[in-house]
PDB file of C-alpha atoms in Angstrom:
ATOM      1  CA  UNK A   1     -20.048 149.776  56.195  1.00  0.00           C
ATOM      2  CA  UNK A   2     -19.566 148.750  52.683  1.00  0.00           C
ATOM      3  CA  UNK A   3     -19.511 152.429  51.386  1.00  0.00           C
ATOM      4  CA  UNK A   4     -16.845 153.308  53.900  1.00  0.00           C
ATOM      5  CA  UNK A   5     -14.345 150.474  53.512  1.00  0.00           C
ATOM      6  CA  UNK A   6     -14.505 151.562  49.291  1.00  0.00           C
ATOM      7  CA  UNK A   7     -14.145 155.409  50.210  1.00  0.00           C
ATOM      8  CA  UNK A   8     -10.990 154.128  52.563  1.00  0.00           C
ATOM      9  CA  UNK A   9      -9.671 151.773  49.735  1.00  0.00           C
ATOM     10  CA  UNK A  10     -10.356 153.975  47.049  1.00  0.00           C
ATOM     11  CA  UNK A  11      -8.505 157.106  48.835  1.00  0.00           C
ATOM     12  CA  UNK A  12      -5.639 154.476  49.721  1.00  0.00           C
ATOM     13  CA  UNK A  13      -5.305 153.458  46.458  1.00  0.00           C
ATOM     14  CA  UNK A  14      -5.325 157.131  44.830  1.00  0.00           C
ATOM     15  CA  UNK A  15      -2.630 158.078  46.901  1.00  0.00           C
ATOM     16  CA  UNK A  16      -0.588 155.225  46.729  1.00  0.00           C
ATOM     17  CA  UNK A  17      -0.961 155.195  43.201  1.00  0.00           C
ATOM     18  CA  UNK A  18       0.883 158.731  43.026  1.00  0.00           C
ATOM     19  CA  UNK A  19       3.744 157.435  45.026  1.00  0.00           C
ATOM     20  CA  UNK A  20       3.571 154.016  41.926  1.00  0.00           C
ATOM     21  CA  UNK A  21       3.883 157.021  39.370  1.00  0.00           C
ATOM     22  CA  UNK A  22       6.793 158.764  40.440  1.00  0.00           C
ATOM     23  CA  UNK A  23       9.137 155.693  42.184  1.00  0.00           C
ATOM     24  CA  UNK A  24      12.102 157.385  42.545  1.00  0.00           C
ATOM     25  CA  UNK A  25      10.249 159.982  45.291  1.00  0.00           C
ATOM     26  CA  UNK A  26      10.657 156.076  47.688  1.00  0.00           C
ATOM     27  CA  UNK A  27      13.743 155.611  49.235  1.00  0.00           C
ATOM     28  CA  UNK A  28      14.353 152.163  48.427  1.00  0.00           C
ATOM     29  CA  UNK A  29      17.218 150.307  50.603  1.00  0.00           C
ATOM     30  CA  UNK A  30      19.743 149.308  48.756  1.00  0.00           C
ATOM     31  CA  UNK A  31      19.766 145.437  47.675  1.00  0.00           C
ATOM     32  CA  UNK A  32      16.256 145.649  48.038  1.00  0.00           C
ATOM     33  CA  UNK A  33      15.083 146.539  44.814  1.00  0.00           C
ATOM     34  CA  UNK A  34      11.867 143.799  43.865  1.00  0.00           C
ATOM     35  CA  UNK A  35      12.764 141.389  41.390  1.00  0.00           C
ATOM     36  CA  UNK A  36      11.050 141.729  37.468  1.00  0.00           C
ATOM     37  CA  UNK A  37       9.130 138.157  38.183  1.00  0.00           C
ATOM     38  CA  UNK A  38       7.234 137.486  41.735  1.00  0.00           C
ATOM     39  CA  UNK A  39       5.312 134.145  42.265  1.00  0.00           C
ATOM     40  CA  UNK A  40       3.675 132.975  44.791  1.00  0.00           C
ATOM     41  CA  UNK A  41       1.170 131.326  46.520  1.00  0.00           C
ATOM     42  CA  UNK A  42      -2.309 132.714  48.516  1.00  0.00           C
ATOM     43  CA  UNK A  43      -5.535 130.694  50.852  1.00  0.00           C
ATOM     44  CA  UNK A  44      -7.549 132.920  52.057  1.00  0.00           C
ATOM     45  CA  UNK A  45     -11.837 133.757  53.297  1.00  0.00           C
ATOM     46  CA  UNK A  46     -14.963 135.346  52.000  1.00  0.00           C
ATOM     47  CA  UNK A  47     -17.151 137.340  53.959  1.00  0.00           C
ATOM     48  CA  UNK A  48     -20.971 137.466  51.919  1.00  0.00           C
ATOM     49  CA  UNK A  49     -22.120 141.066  52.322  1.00  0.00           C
ATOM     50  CA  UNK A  50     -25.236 140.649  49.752  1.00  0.00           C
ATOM     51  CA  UNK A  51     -27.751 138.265  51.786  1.00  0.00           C
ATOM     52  CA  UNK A  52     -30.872 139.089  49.243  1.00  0.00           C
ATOM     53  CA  UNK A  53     -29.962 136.916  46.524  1.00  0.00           C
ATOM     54  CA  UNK A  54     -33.797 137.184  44.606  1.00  0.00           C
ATOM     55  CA  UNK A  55     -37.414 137.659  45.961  1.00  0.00           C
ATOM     56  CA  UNK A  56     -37.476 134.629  47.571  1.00  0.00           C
ATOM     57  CA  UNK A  57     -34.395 133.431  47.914  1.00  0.00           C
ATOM     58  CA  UNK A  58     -32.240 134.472  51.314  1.00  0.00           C
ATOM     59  CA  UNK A  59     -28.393 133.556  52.341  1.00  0.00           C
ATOM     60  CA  UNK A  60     -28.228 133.250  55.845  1.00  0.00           C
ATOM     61  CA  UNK A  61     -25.336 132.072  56.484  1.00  0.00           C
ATOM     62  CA  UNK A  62     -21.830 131.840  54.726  1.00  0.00           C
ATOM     63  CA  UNK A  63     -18.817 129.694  54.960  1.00  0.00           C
ATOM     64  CA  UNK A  64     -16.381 130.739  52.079  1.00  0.00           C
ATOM     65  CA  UNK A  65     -12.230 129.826  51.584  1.00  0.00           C
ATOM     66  CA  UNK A  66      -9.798 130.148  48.470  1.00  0.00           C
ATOM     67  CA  UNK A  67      -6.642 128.939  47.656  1.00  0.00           C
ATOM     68  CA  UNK A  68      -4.517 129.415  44.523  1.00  0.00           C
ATOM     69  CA  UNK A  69      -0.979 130.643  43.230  1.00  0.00           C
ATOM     70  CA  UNK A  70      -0.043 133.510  40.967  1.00  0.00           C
ATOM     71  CA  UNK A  71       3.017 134.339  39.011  1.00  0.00           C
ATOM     72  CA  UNK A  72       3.973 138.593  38.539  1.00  0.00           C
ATOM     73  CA  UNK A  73       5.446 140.776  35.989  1.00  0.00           C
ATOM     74  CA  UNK A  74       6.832 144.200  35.713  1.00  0.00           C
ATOM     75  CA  UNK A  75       8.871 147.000  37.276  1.00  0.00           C
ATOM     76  CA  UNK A  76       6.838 149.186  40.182  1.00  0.00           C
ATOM     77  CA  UNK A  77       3.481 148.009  38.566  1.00  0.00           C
ATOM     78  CA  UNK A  78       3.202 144.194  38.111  1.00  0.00           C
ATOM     79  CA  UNK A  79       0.782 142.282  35.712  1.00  0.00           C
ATOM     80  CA  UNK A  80      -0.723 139.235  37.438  1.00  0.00           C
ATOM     81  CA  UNK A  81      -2.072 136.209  36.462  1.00  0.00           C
ATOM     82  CA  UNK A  82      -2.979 133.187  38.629  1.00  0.00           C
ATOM     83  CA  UNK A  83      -5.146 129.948  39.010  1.00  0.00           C
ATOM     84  CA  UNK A  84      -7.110 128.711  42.190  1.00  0.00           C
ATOM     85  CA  UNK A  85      -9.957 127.345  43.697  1.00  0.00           C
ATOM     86  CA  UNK A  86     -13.118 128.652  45.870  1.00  0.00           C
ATOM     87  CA  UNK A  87     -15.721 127.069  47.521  1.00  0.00           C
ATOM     88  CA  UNK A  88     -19.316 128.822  48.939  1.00  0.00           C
ATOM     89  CA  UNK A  89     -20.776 127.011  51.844  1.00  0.00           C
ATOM     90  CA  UNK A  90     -24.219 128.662  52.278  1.00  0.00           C
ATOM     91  CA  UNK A  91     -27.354 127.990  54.328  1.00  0.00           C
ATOM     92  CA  UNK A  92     -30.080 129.273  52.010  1.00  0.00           C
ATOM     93  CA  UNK A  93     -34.098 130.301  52.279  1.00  0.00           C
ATOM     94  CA  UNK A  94     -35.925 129.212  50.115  1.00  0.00           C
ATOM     95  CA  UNK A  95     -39.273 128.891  50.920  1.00  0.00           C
ATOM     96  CA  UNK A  96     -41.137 128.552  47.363  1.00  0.00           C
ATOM     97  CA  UNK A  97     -39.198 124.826  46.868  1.00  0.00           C
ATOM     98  CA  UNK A  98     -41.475 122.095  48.111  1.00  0.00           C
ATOM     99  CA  UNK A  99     -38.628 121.088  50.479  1.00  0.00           C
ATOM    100  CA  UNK A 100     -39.573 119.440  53.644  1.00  0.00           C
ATOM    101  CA  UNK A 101     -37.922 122.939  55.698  1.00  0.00           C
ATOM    102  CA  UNK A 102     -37.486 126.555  54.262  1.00  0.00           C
ATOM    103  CA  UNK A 103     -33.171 126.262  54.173  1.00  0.00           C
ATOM    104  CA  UNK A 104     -31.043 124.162  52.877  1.00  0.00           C
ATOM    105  CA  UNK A 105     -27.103 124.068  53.209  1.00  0.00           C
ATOM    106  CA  UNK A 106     -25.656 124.129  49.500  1.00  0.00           C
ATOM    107  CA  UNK A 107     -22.142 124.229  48.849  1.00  0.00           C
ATOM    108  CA  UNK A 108     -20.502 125.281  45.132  1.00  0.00           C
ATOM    109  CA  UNK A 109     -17.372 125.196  43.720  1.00  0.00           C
ATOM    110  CA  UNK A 110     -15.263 127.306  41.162  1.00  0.00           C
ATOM    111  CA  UNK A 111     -12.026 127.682  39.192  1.00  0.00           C
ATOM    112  CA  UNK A 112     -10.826 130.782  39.491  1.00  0.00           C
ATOM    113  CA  UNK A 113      -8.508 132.622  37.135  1.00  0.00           C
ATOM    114  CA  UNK A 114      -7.662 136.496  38.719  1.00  0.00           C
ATOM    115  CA  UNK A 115      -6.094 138.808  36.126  1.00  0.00           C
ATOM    116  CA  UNK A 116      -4.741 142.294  38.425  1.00  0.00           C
ATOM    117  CA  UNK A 117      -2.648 144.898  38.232  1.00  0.00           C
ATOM    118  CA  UNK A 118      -0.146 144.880  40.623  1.00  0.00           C
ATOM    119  CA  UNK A 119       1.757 148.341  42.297  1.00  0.00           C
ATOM    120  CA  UNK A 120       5.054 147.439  44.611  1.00  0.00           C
ATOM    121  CA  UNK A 121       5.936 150.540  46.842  1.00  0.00           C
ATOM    122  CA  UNK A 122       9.284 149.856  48.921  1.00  0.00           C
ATOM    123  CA  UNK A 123       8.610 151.274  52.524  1.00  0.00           C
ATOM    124  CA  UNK A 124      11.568 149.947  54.217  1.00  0.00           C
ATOM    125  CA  UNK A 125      13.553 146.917  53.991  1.00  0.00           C
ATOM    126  CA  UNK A 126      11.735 143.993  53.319  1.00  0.00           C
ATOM    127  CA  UNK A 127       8.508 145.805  53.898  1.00  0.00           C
ATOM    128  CA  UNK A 128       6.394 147.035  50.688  1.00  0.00           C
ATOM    129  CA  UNK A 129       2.631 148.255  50.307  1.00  0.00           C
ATOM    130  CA  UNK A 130       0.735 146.691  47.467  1.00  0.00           C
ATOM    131  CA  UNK A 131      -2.478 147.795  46.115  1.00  0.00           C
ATOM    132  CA  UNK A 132      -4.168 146.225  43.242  1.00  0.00           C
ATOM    133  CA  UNK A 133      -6.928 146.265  41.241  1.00  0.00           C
ATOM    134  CA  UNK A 134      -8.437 143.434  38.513  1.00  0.00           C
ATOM    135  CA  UNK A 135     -10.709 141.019  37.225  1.00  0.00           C
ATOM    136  CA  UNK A 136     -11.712 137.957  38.159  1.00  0.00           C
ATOM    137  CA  UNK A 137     -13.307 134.962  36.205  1.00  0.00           C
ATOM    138  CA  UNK A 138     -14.625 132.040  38.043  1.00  0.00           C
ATOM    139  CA  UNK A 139     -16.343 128.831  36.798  1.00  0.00           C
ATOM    140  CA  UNK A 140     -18.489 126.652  38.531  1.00  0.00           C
ATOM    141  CA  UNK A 141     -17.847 123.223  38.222  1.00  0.00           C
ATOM    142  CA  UNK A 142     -19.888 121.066  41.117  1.00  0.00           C
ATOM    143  CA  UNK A 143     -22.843 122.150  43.291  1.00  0.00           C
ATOM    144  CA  UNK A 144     -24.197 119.693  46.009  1.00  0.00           C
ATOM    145  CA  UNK A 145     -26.959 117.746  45.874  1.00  0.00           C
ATOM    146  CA  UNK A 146     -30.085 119.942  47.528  1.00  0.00           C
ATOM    147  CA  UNK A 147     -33.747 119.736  47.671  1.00  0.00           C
ATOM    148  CA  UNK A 148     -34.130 123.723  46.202  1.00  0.00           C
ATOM    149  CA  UNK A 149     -33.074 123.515  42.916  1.00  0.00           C
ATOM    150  CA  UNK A 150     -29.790 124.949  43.495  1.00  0.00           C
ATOM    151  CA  UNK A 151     -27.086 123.203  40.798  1.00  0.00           C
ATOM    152  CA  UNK A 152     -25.178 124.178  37.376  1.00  0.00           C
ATOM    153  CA  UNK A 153     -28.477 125.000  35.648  1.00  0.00           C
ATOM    154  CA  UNK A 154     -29.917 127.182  37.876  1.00  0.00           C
ATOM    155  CA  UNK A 155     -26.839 129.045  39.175  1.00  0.00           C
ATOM    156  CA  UNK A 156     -24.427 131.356  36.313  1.00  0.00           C
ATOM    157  CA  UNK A 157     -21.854 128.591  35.528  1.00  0.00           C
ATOM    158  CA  UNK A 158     -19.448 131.724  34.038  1.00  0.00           C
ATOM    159  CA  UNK A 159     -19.460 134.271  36.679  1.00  0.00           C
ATOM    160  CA  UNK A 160     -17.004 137.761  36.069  1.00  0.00           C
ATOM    161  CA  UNK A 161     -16.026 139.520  39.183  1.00  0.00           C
ATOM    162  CA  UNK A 162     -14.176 142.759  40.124  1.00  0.00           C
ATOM    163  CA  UNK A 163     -11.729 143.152  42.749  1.00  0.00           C
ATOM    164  CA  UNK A 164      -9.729 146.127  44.811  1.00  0.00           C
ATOM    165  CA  UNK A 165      -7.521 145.212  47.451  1.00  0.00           C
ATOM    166  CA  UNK A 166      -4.409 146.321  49.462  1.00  0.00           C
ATOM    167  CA  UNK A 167      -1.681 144.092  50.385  1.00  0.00           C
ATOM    168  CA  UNK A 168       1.152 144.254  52.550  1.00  0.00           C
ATOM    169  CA  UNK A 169       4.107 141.836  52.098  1.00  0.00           C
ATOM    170  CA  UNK A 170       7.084 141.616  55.217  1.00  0.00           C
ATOM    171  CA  UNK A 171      10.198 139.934  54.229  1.00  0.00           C
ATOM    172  CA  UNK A 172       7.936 136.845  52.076  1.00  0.00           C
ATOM    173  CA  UNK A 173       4.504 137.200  53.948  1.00  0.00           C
ATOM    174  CA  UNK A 174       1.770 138.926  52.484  1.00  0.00           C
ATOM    175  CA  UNK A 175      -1.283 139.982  54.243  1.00  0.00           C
ATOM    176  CA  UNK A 176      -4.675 141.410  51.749  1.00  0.00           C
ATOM    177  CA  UNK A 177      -7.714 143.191  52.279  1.00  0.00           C
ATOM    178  CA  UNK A 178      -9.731 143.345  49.456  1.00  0.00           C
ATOM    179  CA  UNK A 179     -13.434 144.106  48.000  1.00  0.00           C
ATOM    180  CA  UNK A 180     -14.900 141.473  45.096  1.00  0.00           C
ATOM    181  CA  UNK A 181     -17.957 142.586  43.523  1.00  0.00           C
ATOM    182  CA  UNK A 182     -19.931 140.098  40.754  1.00  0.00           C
ATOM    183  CA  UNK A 183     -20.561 141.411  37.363  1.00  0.00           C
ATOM    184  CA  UNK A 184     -22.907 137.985  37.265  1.00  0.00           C
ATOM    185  CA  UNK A 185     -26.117 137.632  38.342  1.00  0.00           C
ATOM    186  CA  UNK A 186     -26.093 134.707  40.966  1.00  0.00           C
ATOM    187  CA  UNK A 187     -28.867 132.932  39.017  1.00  0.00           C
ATOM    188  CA  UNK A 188     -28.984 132.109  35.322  1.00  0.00           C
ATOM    189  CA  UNK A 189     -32.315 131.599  35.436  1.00  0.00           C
ATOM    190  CA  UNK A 190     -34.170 134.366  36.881  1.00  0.00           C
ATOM    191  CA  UNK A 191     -34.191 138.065  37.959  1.00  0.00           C
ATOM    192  CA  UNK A 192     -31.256 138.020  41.085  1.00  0.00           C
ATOM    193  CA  UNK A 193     -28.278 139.850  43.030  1.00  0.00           C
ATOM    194  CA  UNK A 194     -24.793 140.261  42.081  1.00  0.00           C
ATOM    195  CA  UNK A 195     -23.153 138.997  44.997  1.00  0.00           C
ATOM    196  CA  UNK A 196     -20.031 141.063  47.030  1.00  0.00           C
ATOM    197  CA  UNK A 197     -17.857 139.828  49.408  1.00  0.00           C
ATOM    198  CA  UNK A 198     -15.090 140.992  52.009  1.00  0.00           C
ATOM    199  CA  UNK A 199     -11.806 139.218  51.658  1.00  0.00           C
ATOM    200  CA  UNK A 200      -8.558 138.488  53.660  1.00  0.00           C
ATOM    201  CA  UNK A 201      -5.488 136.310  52.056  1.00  0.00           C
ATOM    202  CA  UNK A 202      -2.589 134.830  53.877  1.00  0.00           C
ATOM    203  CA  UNK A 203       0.449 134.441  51.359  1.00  0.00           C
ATOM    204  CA  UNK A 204       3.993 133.673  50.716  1.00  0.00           C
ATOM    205  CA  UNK A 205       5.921 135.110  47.898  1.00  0.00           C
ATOM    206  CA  UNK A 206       8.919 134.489  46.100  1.00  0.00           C
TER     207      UNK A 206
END
């Protein structure tokens, strides 16, 4: 499943790029040539695709939302920079921790600050693809109390992520689909899995 949606997103993305390279090949409607500076603002969800995180340690279950805003700059291909905030609700297995059952619920939170690039492809009026592709650095700044040695020390505190998405915006709406990959290892501490993750946003933009 995972290999299909990248082959998908990666041919999207090839070919949309080609239409990014050569603009005036679009028909843009007139008056609606995108402005040099977008902003706006996105929430959106995580879907966990890795569930292995080490040996012994197992996410079963995943409850994941994001919020932040994001300000854009360029002509055709847009430079992005934003700020927001994530939070990872899992139920994990553990069953090495003397806890008094195997899982434990464990929720952590992180500043986020996504760097992208940013194509803008006019499909008719007020309707525009946009694929991008970027970086993403998160920091963790609070972990819940928990009974399996889950908090700042144990988990990467700086985690670096990679991201390829596709949006589509309608009049100030924008809809994404995106893939985020970890370059971190989930645990500082010990040998473990770079996490992925599915993800939708719901925007407006300005």
């Amino acid at each position: 499943m995972k290999k299909t949606f990248l082959l998908i997103l990666t041919l999207l993305m090839l070919g949309l790029s080609s239409i990014v390279a050569h603009p005036r090949e679009v028909n843009r409607p007139s008056g609606d040539t995108p402005s040099w500076l977008q902003y706006g603002f996105k929430i959106g969800a995580n879907l966990g695709i890795t569930s292995q995180y080490s040996e012994t340690d197992k996410l079963k279950k995943l409850i994941s939302a994001e919020f932040g805003a994001y300000a854009r700059f360029g002509k055709h291909v847009y430079g992005e920079i934003g700020f927001g905030y994530t939070f990872h609700k899992g139920t994990y297995e553990c069953p090495e921790m003397p806890a008094i059952e195997s899982s434990e619920r464990v929720e952590s939170r992180f500043l986020q600050i996504p760097v992208k690039a940013v194509g803008h492809i006019v499909l008719g009026k007020k309707i525009a693809l946009q694929p991008n592709l970027g970086i993403l650095y998160q920091s963790l700044i609070q972990v819940t109390k928990n009974e399996i040695n889950y908090n700042k020390n144990t988990i990467s505190r700086h985690q670096l992520l990679w991201t390829a998405g596709l949006g589509v915006k309608i009049h100030f709406v924008t809809v994404d689909l995106a893939y985020k990959k970890n370059f971190t290892p989930f645990f500082s501490q010990k040998k473990s899995a770079k996490p992925d993750y599915f993800n939708i946003q719901l925007g407006f933009q300005l």
